Short mmCIF file of C-alpha atoms in Angstrom, two decimals:
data_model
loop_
_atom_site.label_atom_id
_atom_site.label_comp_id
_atom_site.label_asym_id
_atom_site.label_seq_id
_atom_site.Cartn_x
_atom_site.Cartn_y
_atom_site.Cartn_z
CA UNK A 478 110.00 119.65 135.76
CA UNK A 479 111.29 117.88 138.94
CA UNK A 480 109.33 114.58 140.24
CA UNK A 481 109.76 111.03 139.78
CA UNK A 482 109.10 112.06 135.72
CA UNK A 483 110.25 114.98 134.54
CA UNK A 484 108.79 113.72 131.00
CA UNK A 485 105.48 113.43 131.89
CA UNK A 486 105.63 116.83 134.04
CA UNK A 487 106.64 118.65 130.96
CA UNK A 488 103.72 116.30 128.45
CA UNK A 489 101.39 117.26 131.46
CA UNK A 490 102.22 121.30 130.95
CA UNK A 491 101.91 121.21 126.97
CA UNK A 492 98.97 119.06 127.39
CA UNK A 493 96.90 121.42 129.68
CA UNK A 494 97.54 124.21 127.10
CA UNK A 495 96.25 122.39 124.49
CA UNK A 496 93.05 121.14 126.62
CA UNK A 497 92.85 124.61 127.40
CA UNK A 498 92.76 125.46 123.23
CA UNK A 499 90.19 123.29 122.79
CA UNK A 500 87.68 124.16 125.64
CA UNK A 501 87.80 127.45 123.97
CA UNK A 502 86.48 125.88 120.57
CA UNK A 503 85.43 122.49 120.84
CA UNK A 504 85.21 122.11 116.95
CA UNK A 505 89.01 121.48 117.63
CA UNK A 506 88.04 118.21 119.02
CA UNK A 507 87.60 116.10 115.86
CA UNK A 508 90.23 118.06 113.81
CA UNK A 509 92.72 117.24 115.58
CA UNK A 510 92.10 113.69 115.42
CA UNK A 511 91.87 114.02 112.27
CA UNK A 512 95.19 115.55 111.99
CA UNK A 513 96.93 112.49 113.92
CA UNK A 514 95.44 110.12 111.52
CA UNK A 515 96.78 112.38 108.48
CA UNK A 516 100.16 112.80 110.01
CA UNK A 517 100.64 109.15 111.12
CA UNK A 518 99.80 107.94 107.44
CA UNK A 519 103.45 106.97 106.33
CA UNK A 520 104.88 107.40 109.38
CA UNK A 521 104.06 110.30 112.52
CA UNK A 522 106.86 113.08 111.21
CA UNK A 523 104.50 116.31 112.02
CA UNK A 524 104.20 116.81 108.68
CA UNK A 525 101.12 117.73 106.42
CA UNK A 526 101.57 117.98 102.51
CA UNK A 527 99.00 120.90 101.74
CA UNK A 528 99.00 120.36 98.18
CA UNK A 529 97.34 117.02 98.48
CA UNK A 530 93.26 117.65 98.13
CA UNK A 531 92.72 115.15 100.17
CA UNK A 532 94.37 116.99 103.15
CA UNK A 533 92.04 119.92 102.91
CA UNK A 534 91.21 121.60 105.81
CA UNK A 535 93.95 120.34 107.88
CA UNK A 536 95.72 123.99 107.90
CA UNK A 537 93.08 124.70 110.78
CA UNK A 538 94.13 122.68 113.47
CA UNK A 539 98.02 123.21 112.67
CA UNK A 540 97.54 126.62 112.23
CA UNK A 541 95.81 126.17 115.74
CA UNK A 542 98.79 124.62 117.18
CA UNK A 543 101.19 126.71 116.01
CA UNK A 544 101.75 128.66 118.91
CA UNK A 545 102.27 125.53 121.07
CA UNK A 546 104.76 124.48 118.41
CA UNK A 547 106.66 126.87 118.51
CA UNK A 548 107.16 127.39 122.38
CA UNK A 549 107.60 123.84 123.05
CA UNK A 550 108.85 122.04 120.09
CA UNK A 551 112.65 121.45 119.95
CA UNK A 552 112.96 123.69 122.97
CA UNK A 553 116.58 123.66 124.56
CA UNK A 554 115.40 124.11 127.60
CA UNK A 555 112.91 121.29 127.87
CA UNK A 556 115.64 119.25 126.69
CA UNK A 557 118.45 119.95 128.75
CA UNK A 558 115.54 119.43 131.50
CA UNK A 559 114.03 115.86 130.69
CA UNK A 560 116.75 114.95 128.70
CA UNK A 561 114.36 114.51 125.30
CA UNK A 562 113.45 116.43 122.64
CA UNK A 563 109.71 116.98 122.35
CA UNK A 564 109.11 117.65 118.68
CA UNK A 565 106.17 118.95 116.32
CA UNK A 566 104.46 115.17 115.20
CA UNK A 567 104.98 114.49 119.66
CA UNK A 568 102.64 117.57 120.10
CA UNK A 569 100.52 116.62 117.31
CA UNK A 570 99.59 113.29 118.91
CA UNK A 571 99.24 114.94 122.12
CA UNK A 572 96.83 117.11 120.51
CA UNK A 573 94.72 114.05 119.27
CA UNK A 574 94.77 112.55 122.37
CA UNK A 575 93.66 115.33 124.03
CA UNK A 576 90.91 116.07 121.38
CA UNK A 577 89.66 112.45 121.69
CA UNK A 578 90.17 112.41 126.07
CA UNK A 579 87.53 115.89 125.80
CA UNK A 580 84.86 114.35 123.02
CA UNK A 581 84.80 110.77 125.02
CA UNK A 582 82.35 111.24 128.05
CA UNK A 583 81.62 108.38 130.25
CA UNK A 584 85.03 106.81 129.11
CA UNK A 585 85.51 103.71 131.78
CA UNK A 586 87.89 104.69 134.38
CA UNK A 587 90.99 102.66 133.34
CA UNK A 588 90.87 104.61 129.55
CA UNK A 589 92.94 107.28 129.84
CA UNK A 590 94.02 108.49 126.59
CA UNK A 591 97.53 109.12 127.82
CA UNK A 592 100.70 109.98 126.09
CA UNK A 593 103.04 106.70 126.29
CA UNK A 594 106.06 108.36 124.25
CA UNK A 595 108.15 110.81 122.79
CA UNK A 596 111.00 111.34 120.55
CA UNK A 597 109.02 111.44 117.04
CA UNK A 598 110.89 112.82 114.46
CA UNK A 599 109.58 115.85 112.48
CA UNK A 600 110.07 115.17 108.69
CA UNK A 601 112.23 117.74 106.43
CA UNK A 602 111.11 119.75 103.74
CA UNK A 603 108.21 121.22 105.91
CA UNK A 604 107.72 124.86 107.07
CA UNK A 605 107.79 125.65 110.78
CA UNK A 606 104.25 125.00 110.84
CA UNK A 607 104.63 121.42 109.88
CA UNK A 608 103.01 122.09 106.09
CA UNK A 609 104.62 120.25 103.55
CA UNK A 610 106.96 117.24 103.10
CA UNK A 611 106.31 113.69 102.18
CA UNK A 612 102.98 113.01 100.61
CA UNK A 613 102.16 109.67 101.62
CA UNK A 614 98.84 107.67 100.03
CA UNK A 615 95.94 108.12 101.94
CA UNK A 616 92.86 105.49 102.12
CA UNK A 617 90.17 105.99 99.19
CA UNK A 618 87.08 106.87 100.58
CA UNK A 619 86.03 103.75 97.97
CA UNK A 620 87.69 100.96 99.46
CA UNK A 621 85.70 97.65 99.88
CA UNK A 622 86.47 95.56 102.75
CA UNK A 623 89.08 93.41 101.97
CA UNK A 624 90.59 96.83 100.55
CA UNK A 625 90.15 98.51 103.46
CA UNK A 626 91.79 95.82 105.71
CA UNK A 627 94.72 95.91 103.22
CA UNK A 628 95.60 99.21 103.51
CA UNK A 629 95.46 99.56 107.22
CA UNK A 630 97.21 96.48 107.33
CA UNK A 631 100.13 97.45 105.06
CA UNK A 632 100.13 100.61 106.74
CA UNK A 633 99.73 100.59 110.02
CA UNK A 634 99.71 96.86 111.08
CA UNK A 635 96.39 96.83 112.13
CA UNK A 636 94.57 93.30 112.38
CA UNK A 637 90.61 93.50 111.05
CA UNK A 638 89.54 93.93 114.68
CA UNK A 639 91.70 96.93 115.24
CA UNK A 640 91.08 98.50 111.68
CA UNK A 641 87.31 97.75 112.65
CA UNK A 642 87.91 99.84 116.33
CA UNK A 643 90.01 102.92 114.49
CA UNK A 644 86.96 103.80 111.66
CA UNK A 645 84.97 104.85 114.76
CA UNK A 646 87.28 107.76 114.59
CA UNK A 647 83.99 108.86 112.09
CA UNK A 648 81.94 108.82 115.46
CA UNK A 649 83.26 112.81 116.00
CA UNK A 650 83.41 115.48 113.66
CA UNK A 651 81.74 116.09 110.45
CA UNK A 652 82.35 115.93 106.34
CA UNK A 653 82.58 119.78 104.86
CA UNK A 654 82.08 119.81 101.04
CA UNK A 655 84.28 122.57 100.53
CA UNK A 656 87.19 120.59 101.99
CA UNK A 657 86.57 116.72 101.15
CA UNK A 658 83.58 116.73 98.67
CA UNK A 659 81.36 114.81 100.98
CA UNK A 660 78.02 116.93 101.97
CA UNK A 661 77.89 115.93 105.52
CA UNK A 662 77.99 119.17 108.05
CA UNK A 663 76.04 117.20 110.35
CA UNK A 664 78.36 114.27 110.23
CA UNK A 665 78.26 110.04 110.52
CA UNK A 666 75.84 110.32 113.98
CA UNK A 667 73.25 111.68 116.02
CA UNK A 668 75.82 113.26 118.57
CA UNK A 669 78.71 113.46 116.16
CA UNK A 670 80.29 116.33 119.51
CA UNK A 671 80.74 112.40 121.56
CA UNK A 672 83.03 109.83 120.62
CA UNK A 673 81.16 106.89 121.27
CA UNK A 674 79.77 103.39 119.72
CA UNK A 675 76.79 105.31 118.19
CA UNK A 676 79.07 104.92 114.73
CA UNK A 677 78.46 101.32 115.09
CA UNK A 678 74.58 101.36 116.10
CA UNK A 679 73.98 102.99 112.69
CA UNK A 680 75.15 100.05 110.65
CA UNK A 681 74.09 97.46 113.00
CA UNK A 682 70.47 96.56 113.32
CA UNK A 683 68.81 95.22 116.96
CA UNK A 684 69.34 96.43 120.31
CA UNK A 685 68.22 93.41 122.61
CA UNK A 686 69.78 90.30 121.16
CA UNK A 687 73.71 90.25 119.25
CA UNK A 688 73.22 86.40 117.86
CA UNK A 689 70.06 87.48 115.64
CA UNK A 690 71.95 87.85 112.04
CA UNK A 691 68.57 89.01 110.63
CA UNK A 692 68.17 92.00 113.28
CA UNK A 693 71.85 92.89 113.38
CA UNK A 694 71.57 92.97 109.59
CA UNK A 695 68.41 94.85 109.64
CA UNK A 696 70.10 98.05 110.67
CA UNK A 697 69.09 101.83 109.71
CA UNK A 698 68.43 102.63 106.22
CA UNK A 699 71.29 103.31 104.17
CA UNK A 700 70.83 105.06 100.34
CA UNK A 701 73.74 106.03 97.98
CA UNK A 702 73.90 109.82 96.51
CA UNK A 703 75.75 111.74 94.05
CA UNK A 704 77.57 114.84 95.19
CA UNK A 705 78.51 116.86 91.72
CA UNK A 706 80.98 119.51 92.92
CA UNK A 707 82.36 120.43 89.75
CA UNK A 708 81.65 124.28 91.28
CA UNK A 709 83.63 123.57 93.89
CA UNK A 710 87.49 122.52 94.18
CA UNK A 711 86.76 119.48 95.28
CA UNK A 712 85.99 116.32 93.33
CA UNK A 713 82.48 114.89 93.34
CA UNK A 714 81.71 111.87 95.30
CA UNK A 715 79.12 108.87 96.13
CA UNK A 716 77.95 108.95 99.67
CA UNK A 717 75.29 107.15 101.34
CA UNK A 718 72.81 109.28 103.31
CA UNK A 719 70.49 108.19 106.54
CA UNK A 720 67.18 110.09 106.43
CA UNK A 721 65.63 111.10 109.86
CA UNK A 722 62.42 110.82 110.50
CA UNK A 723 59.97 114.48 110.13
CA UNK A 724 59.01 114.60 113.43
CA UNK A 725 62.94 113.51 114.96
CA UNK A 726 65.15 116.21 116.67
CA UNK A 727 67.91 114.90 115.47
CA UNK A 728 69.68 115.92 112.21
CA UNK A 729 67.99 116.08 108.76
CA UNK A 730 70.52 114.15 107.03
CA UNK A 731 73.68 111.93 108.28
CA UNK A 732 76.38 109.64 105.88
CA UNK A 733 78.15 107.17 105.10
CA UNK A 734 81.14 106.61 103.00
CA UNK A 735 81.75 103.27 101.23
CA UNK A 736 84.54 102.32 103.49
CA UNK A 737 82.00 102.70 106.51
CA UNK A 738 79.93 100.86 104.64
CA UNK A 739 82.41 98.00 104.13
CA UNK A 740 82.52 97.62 107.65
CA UNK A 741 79.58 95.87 107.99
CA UNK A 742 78.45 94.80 103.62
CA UNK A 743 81.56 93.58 101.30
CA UNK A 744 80.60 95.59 98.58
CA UNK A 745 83.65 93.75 96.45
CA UNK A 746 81.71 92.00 93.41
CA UNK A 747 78.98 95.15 93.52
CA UNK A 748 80.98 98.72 92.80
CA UNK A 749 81.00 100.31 89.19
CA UNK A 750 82.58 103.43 87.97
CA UNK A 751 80.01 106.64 87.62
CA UNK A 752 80.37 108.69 84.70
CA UNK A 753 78.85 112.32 85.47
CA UNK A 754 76.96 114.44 82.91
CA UNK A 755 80.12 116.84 83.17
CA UNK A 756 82.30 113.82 81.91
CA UNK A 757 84.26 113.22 85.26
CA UNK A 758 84.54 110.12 86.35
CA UNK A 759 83.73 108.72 89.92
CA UNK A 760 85.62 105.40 90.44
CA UNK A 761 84.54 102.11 91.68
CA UNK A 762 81.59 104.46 93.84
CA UNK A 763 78.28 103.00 93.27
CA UNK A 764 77.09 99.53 94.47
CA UNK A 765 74.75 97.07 92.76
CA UNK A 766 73.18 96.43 95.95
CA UNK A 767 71.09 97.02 98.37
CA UNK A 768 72.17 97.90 101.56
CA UNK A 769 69.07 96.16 103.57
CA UNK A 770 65.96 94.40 102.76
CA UNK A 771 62.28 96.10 103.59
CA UNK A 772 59.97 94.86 106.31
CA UNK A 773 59.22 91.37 107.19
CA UNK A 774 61.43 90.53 104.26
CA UNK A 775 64.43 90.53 106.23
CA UNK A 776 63.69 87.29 107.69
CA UNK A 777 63.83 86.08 104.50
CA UNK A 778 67.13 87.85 102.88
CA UNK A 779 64.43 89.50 100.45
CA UNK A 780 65.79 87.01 97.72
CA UNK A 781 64.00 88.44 94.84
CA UNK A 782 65.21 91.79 95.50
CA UNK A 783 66.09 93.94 92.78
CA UNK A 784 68.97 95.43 93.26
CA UNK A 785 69.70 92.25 95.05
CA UNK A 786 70.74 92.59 99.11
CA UNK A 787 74.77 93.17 99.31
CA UNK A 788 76.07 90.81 101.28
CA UNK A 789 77.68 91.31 104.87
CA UNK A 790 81.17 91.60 105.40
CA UNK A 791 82.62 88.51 107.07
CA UNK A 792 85.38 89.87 108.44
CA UNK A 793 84.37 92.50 109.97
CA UNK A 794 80.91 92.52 110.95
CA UNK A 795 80.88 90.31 113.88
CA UNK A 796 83.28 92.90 115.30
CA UNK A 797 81.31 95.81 114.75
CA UNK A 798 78.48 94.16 116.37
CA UNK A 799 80.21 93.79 119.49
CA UNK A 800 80.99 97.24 119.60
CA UNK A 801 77.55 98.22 118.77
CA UNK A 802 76.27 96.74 122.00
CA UNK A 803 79.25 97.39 124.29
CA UNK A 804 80.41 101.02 124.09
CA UNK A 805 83.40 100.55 126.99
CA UNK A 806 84.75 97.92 125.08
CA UNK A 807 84.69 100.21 121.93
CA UNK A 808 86.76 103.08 124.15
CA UNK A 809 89.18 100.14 125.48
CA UNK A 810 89.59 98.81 121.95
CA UNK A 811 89.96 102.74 120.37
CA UNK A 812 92.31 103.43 122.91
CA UNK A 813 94.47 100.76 122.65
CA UNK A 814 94.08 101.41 118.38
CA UNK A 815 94.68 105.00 118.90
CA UNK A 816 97.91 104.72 120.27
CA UNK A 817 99.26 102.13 118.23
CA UNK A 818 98.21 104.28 115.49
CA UNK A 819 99.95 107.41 116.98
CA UNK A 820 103.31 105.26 117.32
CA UNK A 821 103.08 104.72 113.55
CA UNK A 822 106.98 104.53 111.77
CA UNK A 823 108.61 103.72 115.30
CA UNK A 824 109.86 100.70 117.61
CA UNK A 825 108.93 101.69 121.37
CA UNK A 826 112.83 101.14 121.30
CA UNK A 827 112.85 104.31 118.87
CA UNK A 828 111.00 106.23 121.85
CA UNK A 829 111.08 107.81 124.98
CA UNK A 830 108.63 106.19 127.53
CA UNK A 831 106.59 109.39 129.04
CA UNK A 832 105.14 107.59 132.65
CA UNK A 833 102.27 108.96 134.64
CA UNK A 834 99.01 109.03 134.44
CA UNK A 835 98.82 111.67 131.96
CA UNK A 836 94.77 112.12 131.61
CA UNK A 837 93.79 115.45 133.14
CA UNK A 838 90.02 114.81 132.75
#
């Protein structure tokens, strides 16, 4: 661990193991973003409460890390070396780094995904694994814009722009049932294995000019669906569902949730509660709107639409557009999101700067 960083050398060792983890099953990829975002809720402490539904599914990448863990975290040796401890929630967010570096082809040069810091401190009341502890509140799946900018304000101190840049997270991975309630195994895009723009291109219409409104607005079709799981442990859930075309390779079937959604139509004055036959209740999930107008209507707004259009969301649209037509400023932006979101809980002061040029790929 010699060199002009003996922090980075030893980053650069635990990160090629976990590269290595993933090339071996890429479904890793996603997960373990997944998992940073989950941990980093509340504060990054390398800790996952199990008993929270909404955390379903998360035992698979920490299980997956486990060995890792446990050779590197909180290792004497390392520490006497570089002088730092390297804990649990550090690996963790190397491990969605890494995940994100492998799933982001034709990344521009200068994005990286490295590791900027260390010295994250695992919670208590967790196994060795890192399951259990605090249970933080994680996003609704429901929120409305100005919701959805709330909460990643108040919890991460994201701006609009940046909360708009980390919900392409949704570009990888996919929505099991069994685990969230959301029936999407073939997830929010057409290459859901690349993390890319193509997130945005599904909400935003046009693909020649970013000042037409009525294109932009005009994106793919968007339609909300139940999803009863009252056979399942899950609860049921509203989604909204993008049909391919017969003859497409693509697909069947991609989605939406309503906080996608809310990137792009402020669904605020338009969301009711949905009572199911079974008597459970599905809050503030369907919308008294239409996502887009038909046709030649759209130059118009389709006025006399019934339901009526839902209007776009101010805040964030313009944003999403840009990303929709500029996929290296989407990486740059994600990025630069991705590892303020991975520093979650801490001053850089708090931390141990890492150095290098960490990438591997």
């Amino acid at each position: 661990l010699g060199g002009d960083s003996p922090v980075a050398a030893a980053v650069g060792i635990i990160r090629a193991e976990i590269e290595q983890l993933i090339n071996g099953n890429n479904a890793l990829r996603p997960k373990f973003l997944r998992l940073g975002f989950h941990d980093c809720v509340g504060g990054c402490d390398g800790c996952v409460n199990m008993d929270n539904g909404d955390n379903a599914g998360l035992d698979v990448p920490i299980d997956a890390l486990v060995p890792i863990v446990e050779k590197y975290a909180h290792n004497a040796h390392i520490t006497a070396a570089i002088g730092s401890t390297i804990s649990r929630a550090d690996i963790w967010a190397l491990a969605t780094l890494a995940g994100v570096d492998l799933a982001a082809g034709g990344a521009p040069s200068d994005v990286t995904w490295s590791m900027t810091h260390i010295g994250r401190v695992d919670c208590s009341g967790a196994d060795a694994a890192g399951k259990g502890g605090p249970d933080p509140e994680l996003p609704s799946p429901n929120l409305n814009t100005h919701e959805l900018l709330d909460f990643f304000e108040q919890n991460f101190g994201f701006s609009s722009d940046e909360t708009v840049a980390i919900m392409g997270a949704h570009s990888i991975g996919a929505a099991q049932r069994q685990n969230s309630g959301f029936d999407g195994p073939h997830g929010w895009v057409n290459n859901p294995d690349q993390l890319s723009n193509g997130y945005y291109d599904m909400i935003i219409g046009g693909s020649v000019d970013p000042t037409n409104f009525w294109d932009l607005i005009h994106a793919p079709q968007w339609t909300q669906e139940t999803i009863e799981n009252s056979n399942l442990d899950a609860p049921s859930r509203i989604q909204w569902f993008h049909q391919k075309t017969p003859d497409s390779t693509q697909p069947d079937k991609i989605i939406m949730l309503n906080a996608d959604i809310a990137l792009v139509r402020d669904l605020s004055d338009h969301m009711v509660d949905l009572t199911l036959p079974s008597g459970e209740v599905v809050p503030g999930s369907v919308t008294t709107c239409s996502f887009r107008c038909s046709g030649n209507q759209r130059l118009t707004g389709c006025p006399d639409r019934n339901p009526p259009l839902c209007p776009h969301a101010v805040a964030t649209f313009d944003k999403a557009t840009e990303y929709a037509f500029d996929n290296d400023l989407f990486l740059r932006d994600f990025e630069s999101v991705l590892d303020k979101m991975l520093k979650n809980g801490y001053s850089e002061t708090d931390l141990v700067a890492v150095g290098g040029d960490l990438a591997t790929t």
